Structure formats: structure tokens, C-alpha cells
Coordinates of C-alpha atoms and ligand atoms in Angstrom, one line a residue:
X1 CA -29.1 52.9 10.8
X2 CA -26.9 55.8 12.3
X3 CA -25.5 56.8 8.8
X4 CA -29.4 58.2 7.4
X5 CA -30.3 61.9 6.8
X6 CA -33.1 63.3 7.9
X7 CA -36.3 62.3 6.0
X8 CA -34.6 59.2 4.4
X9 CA -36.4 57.6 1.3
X10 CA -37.1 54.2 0.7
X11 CA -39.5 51.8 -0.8
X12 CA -42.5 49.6 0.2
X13 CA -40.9 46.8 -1.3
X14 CA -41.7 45.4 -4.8
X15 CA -40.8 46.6 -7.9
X16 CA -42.0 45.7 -11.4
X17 CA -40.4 42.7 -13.2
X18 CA -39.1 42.3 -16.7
X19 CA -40.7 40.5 -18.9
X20 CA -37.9 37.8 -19.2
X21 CA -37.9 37.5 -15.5
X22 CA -41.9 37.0 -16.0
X23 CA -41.7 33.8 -18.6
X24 CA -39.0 32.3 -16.6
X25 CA -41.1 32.6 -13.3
X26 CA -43.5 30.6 -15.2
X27 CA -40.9 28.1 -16.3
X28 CA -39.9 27.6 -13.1
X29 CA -43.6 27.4 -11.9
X30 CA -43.5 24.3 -14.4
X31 CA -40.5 22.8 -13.5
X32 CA -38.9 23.7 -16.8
X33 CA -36.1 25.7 -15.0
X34 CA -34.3 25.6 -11.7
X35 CA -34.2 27.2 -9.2
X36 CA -30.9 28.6 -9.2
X37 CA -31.4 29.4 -13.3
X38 CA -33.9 31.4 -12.5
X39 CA -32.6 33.1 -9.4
X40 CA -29.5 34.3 -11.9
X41 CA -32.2 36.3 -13.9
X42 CA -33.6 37.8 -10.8
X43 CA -30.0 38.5 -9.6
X44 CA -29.5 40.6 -12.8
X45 CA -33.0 42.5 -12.6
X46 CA -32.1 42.8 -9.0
X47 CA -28.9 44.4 -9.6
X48 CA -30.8 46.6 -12.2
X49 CA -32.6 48.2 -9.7
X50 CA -30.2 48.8 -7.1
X51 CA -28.4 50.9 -9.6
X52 CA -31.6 53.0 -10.0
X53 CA -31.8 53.2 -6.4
X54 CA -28.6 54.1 -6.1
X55 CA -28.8 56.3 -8.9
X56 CA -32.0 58.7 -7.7
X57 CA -30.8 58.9 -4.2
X58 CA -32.9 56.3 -2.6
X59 CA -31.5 55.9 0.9
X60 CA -32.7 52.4 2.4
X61 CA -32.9 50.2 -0.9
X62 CA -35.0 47.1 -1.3
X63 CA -34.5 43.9 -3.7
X64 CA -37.4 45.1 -5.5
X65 CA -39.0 41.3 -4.6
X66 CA -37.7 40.1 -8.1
X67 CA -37.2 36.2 -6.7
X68 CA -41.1 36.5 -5.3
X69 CA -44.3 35.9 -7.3
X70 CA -46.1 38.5 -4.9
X71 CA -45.8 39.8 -1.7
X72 CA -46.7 36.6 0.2
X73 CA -47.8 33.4 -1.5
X74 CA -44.2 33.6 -2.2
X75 CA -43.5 31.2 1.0
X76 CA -45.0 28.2 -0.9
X77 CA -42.0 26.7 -1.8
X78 CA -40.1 27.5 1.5
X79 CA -42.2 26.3 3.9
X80 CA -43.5 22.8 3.9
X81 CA -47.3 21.6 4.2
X82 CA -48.1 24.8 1.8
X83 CA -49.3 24.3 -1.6
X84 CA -50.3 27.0 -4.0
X85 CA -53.6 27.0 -5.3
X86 CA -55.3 28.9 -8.0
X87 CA -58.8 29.9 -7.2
X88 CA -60.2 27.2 -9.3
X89 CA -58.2 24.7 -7.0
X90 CA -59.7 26.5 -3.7
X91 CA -63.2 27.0 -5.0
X92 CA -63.0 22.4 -5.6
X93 CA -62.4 22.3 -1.9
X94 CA -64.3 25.2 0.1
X95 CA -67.8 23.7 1.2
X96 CA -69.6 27.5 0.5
X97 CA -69.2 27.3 -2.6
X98 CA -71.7 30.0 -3.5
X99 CA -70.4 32.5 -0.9
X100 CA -66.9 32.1 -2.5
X101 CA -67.8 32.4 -5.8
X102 CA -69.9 35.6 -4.7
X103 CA -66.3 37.0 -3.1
X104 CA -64.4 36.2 -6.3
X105 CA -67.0 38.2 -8.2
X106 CA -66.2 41.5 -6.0
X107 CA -62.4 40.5 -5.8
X108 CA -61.7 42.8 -9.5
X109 CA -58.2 41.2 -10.0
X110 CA -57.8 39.4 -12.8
X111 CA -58.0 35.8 -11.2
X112 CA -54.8 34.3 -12.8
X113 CA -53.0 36.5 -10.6
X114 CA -54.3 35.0 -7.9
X115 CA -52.6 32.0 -5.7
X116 CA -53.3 31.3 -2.3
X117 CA -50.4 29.2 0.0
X118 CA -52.8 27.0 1.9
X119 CA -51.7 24.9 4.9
X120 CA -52.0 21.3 3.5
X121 CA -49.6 19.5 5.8
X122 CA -47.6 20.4 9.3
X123 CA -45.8 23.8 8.5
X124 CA -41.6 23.6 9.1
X125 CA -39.3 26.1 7.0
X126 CA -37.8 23.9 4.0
X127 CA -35.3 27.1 3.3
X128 CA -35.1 30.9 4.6
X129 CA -37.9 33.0 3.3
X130 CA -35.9 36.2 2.5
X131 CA -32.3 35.4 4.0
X132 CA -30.8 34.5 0.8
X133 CA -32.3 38.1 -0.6
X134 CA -31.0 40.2 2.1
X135 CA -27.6 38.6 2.3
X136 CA -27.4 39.1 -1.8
X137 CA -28.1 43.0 -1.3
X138 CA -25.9 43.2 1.7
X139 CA -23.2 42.1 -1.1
X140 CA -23.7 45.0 -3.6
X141 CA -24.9 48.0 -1.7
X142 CA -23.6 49.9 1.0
X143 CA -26.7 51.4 2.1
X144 CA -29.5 49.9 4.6
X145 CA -31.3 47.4 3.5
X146 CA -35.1 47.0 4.0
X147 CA -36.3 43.3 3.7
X148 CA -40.2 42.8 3.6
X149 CA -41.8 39.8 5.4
X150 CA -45.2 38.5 5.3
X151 CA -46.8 39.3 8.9
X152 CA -48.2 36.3 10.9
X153 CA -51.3 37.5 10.8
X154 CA -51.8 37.8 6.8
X155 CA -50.2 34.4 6.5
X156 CA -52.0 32.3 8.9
X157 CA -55.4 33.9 7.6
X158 CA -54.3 33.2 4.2
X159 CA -52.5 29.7 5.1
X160 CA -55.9 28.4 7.5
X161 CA -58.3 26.7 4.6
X162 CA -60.6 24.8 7.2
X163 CA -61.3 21.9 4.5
X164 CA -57.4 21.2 4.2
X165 CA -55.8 22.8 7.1
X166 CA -57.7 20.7 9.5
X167 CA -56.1 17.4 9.1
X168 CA -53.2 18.7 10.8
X169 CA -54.2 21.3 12.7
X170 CA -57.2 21.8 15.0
X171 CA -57.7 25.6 14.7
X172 CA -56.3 28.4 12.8
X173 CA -55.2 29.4 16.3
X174 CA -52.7 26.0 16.8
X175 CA -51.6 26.7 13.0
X176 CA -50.7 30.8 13.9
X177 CA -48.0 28.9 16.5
X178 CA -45.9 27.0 13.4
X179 CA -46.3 30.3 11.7
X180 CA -44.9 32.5 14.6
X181 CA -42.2 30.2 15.1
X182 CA -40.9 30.4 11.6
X183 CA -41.0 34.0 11.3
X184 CA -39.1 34.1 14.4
X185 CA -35.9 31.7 13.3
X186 CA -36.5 34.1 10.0
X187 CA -36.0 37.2 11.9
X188 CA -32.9 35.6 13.6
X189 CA -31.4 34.8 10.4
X190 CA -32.4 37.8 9.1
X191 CA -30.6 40.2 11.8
X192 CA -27.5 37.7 11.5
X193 CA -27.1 38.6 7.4
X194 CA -27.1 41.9 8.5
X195 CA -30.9 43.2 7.8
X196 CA -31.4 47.5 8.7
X197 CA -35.1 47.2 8.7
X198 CA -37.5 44.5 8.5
X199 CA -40.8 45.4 7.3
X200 CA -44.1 43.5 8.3
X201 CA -47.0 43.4 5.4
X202 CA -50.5 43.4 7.3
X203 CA -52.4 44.7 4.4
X204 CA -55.6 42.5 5.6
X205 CA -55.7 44.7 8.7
X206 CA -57.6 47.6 6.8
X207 CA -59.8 44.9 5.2
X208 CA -61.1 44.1 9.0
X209 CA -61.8 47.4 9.6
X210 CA -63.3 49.0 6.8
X211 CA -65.5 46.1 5.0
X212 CA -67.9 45.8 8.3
X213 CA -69.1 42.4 8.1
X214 CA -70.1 43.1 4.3
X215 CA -68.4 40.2 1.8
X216 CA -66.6 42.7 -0.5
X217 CA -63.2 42.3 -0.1
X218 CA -60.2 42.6 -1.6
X219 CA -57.4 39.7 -1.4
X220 CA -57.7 36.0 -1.0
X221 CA -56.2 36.0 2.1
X222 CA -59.2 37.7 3.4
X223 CA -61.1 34.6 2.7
X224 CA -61.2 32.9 5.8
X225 CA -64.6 33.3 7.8
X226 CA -64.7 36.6 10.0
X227 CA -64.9 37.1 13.2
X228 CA -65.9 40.6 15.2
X229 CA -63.6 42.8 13.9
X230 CA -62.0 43.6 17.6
X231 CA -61.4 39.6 18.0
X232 CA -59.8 40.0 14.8
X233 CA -57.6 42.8 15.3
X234 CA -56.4 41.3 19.0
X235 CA -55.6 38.2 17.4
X236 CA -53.4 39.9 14.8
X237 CA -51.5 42.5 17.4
X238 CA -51.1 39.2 19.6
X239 CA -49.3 37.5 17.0
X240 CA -47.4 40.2 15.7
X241 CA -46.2 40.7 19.3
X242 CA -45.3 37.4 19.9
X243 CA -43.0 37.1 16.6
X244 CA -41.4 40.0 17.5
X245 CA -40.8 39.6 21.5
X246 CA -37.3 40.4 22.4
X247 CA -35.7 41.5 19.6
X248 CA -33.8 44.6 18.3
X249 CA -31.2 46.0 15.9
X250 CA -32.7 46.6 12.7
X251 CA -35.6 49.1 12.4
X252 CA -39.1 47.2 13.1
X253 CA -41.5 48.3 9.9
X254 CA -45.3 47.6 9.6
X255 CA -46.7 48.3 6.6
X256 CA -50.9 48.4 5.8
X257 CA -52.3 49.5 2.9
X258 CA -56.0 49.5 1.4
X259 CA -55.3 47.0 -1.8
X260 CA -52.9 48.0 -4.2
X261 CA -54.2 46.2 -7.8
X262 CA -55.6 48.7 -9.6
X263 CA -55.7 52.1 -10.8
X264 CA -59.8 52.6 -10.1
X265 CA -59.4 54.0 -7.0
X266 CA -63.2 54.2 -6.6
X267 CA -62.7 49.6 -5.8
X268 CA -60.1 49.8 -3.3
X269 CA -61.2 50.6 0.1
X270 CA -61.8 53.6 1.8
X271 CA -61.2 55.1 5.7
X272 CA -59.4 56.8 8.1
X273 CA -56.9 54.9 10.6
X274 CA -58.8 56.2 13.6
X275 CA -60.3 52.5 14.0
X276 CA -56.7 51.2 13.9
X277 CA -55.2 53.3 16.1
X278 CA -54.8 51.6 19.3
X279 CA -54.2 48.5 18.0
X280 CA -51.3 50.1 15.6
X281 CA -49.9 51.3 19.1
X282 CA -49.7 48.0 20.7
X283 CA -47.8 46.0 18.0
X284 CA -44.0 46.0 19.2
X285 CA -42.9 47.4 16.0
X286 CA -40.6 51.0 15.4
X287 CA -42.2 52.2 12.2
X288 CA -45.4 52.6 10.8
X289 CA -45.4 52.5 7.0
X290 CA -48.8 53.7 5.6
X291 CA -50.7 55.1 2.8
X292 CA -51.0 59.0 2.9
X293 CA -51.0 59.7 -0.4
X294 CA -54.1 58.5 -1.6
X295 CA -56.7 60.6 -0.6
X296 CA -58.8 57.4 1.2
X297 CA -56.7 57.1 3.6
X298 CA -57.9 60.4 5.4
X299 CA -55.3 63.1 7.4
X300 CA -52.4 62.2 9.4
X301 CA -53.2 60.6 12.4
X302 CA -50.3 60.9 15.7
X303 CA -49.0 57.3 17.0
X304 CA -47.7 57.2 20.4
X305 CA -44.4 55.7 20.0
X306 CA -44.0 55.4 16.6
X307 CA -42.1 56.6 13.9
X308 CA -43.9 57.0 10.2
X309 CA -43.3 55.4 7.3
X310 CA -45.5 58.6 4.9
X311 CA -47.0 57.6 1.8
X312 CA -46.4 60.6 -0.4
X313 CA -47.0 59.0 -3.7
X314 CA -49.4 56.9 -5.1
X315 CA -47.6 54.0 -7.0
X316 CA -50.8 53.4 -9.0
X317 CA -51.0 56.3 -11.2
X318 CA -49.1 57.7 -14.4
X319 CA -48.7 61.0 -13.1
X320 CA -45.7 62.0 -11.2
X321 CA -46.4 64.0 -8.2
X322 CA -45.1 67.4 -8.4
X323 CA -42.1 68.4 -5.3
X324 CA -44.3 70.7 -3.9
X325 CA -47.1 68.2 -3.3
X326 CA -44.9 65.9 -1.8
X327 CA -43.4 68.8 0.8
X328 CA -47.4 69.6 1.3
X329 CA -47.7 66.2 2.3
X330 CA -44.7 65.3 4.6
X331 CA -45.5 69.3 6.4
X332 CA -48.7 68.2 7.0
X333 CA -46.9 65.0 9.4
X334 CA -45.3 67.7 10.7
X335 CA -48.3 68.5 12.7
X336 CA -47.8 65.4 14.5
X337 CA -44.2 64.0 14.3
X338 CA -40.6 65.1 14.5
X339 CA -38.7 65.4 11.4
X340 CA -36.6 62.3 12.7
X341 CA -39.5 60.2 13.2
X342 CA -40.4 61.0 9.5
X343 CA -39.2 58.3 6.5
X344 CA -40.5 59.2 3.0
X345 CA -42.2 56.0 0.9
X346 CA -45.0 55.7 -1.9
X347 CA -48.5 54.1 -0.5
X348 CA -47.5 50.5 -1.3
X349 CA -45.2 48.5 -3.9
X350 CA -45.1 49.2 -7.5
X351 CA -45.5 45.8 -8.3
X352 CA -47.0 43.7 -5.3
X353 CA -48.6 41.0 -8.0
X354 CA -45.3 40.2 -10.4
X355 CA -48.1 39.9 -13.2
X356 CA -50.1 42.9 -12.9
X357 CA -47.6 45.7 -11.8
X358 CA -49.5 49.0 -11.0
X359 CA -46.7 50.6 -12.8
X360 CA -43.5 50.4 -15.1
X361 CA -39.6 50.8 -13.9
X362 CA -39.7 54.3 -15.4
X363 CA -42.5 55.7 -13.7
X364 CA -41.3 54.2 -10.2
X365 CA -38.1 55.5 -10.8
X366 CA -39.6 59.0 -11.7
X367 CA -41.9 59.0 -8.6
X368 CA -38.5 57.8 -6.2
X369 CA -37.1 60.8 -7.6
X370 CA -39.6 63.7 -6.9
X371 CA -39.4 62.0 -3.1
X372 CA -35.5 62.2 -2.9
X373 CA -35.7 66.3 -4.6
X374 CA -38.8 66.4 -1.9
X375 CA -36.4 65.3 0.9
X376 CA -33.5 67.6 0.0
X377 CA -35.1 70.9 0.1
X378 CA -37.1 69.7 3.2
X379 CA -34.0 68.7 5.2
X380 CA -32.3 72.1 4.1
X381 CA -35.2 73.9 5.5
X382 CA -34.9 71.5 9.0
X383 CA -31.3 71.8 9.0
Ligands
ZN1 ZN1 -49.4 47.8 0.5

């Protein structure tokens, strides 16, 4: 990604959807619509949003995940041996039924926007997870691309439901090796349509670290029974590591955040990275992209070897953040990285659930904005 200026802009990933889009997700959910009918509409909403990339400077653009449901359970109808189930489906089949209901209590999402991929069957990729989104940007934009992918880690956690999985696979373990495998040929495909940056979501990481063993917690993926957090975390740089062993080209992105569903900042979680540090270090990826803008998050921490993906906004609240906040913010990083290792992004997506978007197209556009004026007077001042 020669062509980028100093303190380029991007997004997280997801964007909110229209409401049209929304109904005929639902239509296709039902098998009223198919695929490609529906994947028209997202085309349009798709090229909606380029344009307001495009328009307010945005330097690496995303698709905005208009074809995906949310961030992750999206795979469903990729990857065979997953089936998407409500939490009414998952609460028939888990044996602690009491403990799950007592985590669905704390979860504060509304639960109908909440689906879980479980591994019902042997996992083998049915069709490309985000190839067919990359290669559609790659035809209307001339800037980078960023594509987002599940991480192994999130996916087998969320993918491993012991009462299901089991039948075909022995331990969540044997069923992170189908998993790594099909991010892998994804990654190959991906680099082949022509991908700049290919972002990892771990937002689970944060929800080892900073719940301690208590049962709060804050996405279904976290369901799966805990171990030590440091067995945890090992497990999740291994496989990170191992789907991303021996490759390069595009720009290697990992992105964590703290939960990203609502406005009440007082129920998402809280802490510094310190806890993730080394760990952070040890995953073979370029980029860090992490929350700084909400104040839970703590200071700016240095990461050998990394560039930084800096949160300067926070895509949950109405208020646009002023220029001079955001140069606060990204001088701040300064302390610790080199203006070139420096990329500016909000904390997370603006709509990582396609039904409950933490914000509207306006107000995302109107944050990207403030970011892109941020960047221009701060790479006249590093000129
Ligand atoms: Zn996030």
C-alpha cells in the first residue's frame, strides 16, 4: 500500500444498513429471496458507501459488511456443518441450562440480535467467506481495500457447542484445525483478488482478560466454558499464528475491542491492554487496530513491532468528536509510535450487529470526516 499518506484513515469495517437491505436480509433468512437478489441490494448500498468514502477522504475503504448479518455468524451459510441458532435454539441443547440462562441475563443485547454459527457437522468451505466482497470493491475503487475476517480464535470459540460439535469432532482443539485451514485457502483467495489489508476480529480476546473468571460477559461467542485466561490467550495467538504462517502482501490487521452494542458505556467492559501485551506481540500480524477512544481502554501502550490501528472516535455516540480531540489523541501515540506506524480508525464498526447499528450513515460519515480534517493538519505539521 505504497500509494498512502501519512496517517491514512480507514474503517473498522461495518457500516449501518438500510432499511430495505434489512427486510430483504430477513427474506433471504426465510428463503423468500435469493441469494443473488439480495446480494444486488447490498451491491447498491455497497456502492452508496464507497461514494461517501470516497467523498470524505477515507483512504483504505471497506464494503461496509452490507452482504453480512454481523461480523462473524455471517460464515453460516459458507461453511458447511454450521447452523445458525438463535439463543432459544442453543439454550434447547446446552446441558447448564441455568448457567446459560444466567449469562443471557448479563448479555444486555436485545436477544433477537443474537445468532450463533455452531459446528453441527465436519466443517469444509461451501463458497469464499469474503472473496466475492473484495473482488466487487476491487472493481469500483481505486483505493486499498481493507477486507475484515473472523479470527480463528473467535470462530472456533463460537463454532465449539460441546452438545453438537462433538459428534464430529473430539475437542474444540481438532475443530480449531478445519477452522485454520479454511481461513487459510481464504487468505489465499483473498491476496489473489487483490486484498491491501486483511483485518482479523478477536473481540473475545478483551473478554478473557478483563471478566476474571466472573460469568458477565458480553457476546455469545464467549459462551464456551473457560479456561485460565493464559491457556486461553496461548491457544488464541497459536491459532492466529498458524493461519497466518508464511504469508505477505497485503497489510496484516488485528482488530479487539471491548463490545460494541451499546451506547451505556458503564456495560461494556473496562481495562488497559497491559494484560494483552505480550500476547498482542506474538501474533504474526502488521497492525494493531484498537480502541483508544473510549476512555476504558486506558493510555496508549508501545507494541514492539507493530504498527497501530488508533481509535480516535467512538462509533457509539451522537456527538462528533471535535479536530482538536482527535489531534490530542493521535499526539498522544506519538509518544510511542512513528507517524508512519500510525493509521487513523474509530473504536470498532458502526454497525457490527446489521439490526442494532450503534449509529446512522450520517453520523459515521460525520465522524470519518473530523478523522480525515484530523489527518490533514497532522500530516502538514509531520511533513
Ligand atoms: Zn470491535
Amino acid at each position: 500500500m505504497s500509494r498512502l499518506p501519512l496517517f491514512p484513515v480507514t474503517t473498522v469495517g461495518s457500516w449501518p444498513r438500510p432499511q430495505e437491505l434489512l427486510k430483504s436480509q430477513r427474506l433471504l433468512q426465510l428463503g423468500r429471496i435469493t441469494r443473488e437478489e439480495f446480494h444486488r441490494q447490498a451491491e447498491a448500498s455497497i456502492l452508496e458507501l464507497l461514494e461517501i468514502q470516497h467523498e470524505v477522504g477515507v483512504d483504505i475503504v471497506t464494503d461496509g459488511e452490507q452482504r453480512r448479518d454481523n461480523f462473524y455468524s455471517f460464515v453460516h451459510d459458507r461453511i458447511e456443518g454450521v447452523r445458525l441458532m438463535s439463543m432459544a435454539d442453543m439454550l434447547d441443547v446446552v446441558e447448564d441450562k441455568a448457567a446459560f440462562e444466567r449469562i443471557l441475563q448479563t448479555l444486555d443485547v436485545p436477544a433477537f440480535s443474537l445468532y450463533n454459527p455452531s459446528c453441527v457437522g465436519r466443517l469444509e468451505r461451501r463458497r469464499t467467506l469474503a472473496v466475492e466482497e473484495c473482488r466487487f470493491l476491487k472493481e469500483h475503487t481505486d483505493r486499498p481495500v481493507k477486507i475484515p475476517l473472523p479470527g480463528p480464535y473467535l470462530l472456533t470459540r463460537a463454532m465449539w457447542v460441546p452438545e453438537l460439535s462433538q459428534q464430529v469432532y473430539g475437542s474444540k482443539e481438532e475443530l480449531s484445525k478445519d477452522v485454520i485451514r479454511i481461513l487459510r485457502d481464504e487468505i489465499r483467495e483473498l491476496i489473489e483478488a487483490g486484498a491491501d489489508f486483511i483485518q482479523f476480529d478477536e473481540p473475545v480476546l478483551t473478554e478473557v482478560v478483563f471478566t476474571q473468571g466472573q460469568t458477565r460477559t458480553f457476546m455469545c461467542a464467549a459462551l464456551s466454558a473457560k479456561k485460565d485466561p493464559a491457556e486461553e490467550l496461548a491457544f488464541a495467538v497459536s491459532l492466529l499464528n498458524q493461519v497466518l504462517e508464511g504469508f505477505s502482501g497485503p497489510t496484516f490487521g488485528l482488530h479487539l475491542c471491548r463490545g460494541n452494542w451499546s451506547p451505556d458505556e458503564s456495560i461494556l467492559l473496562s481495562g488497559e491492554y497491559h494484560p494483552l501485551k505480550a500476547s498482542l506481540e506474538a501474533i504474526r500480524v502488521d497492525q494493531l487496530v484498537l480502541e483508544y477512544a473510549t476512555e476504558r481502554a486506558g493510555s496508549v501502550l508501545p507494541f514492539e513491532g507493530k504498527s497501530l490501528g488508533l481509535g480516535v472516535v467512538n462509533p457509539r455516540t451522537p456527538e462528533v468528536e471535535s479536530v482538536d480531540r482527535i489531534c490530542d489523541t493521535v499526539r498522544d501515540a506519538l509518544r510511542h509510535f512513528a507517524p508512519a506506524d500510525l493509521t487513523l480508525n474509530p473504536d470498532c464498526g458502526f454497525g457490527t450487529f446489521s439490526n442494532s447499528p450503534v449509529n446512522s450513515r450520517e453520523i459515521a460519515a460525520q465522524k470519518m470526516h473530523a478523522i480525515v480534517e484530523a489527518a490533514r493538519r497532522l500530516r502538514k505539521e509531520h511533513a
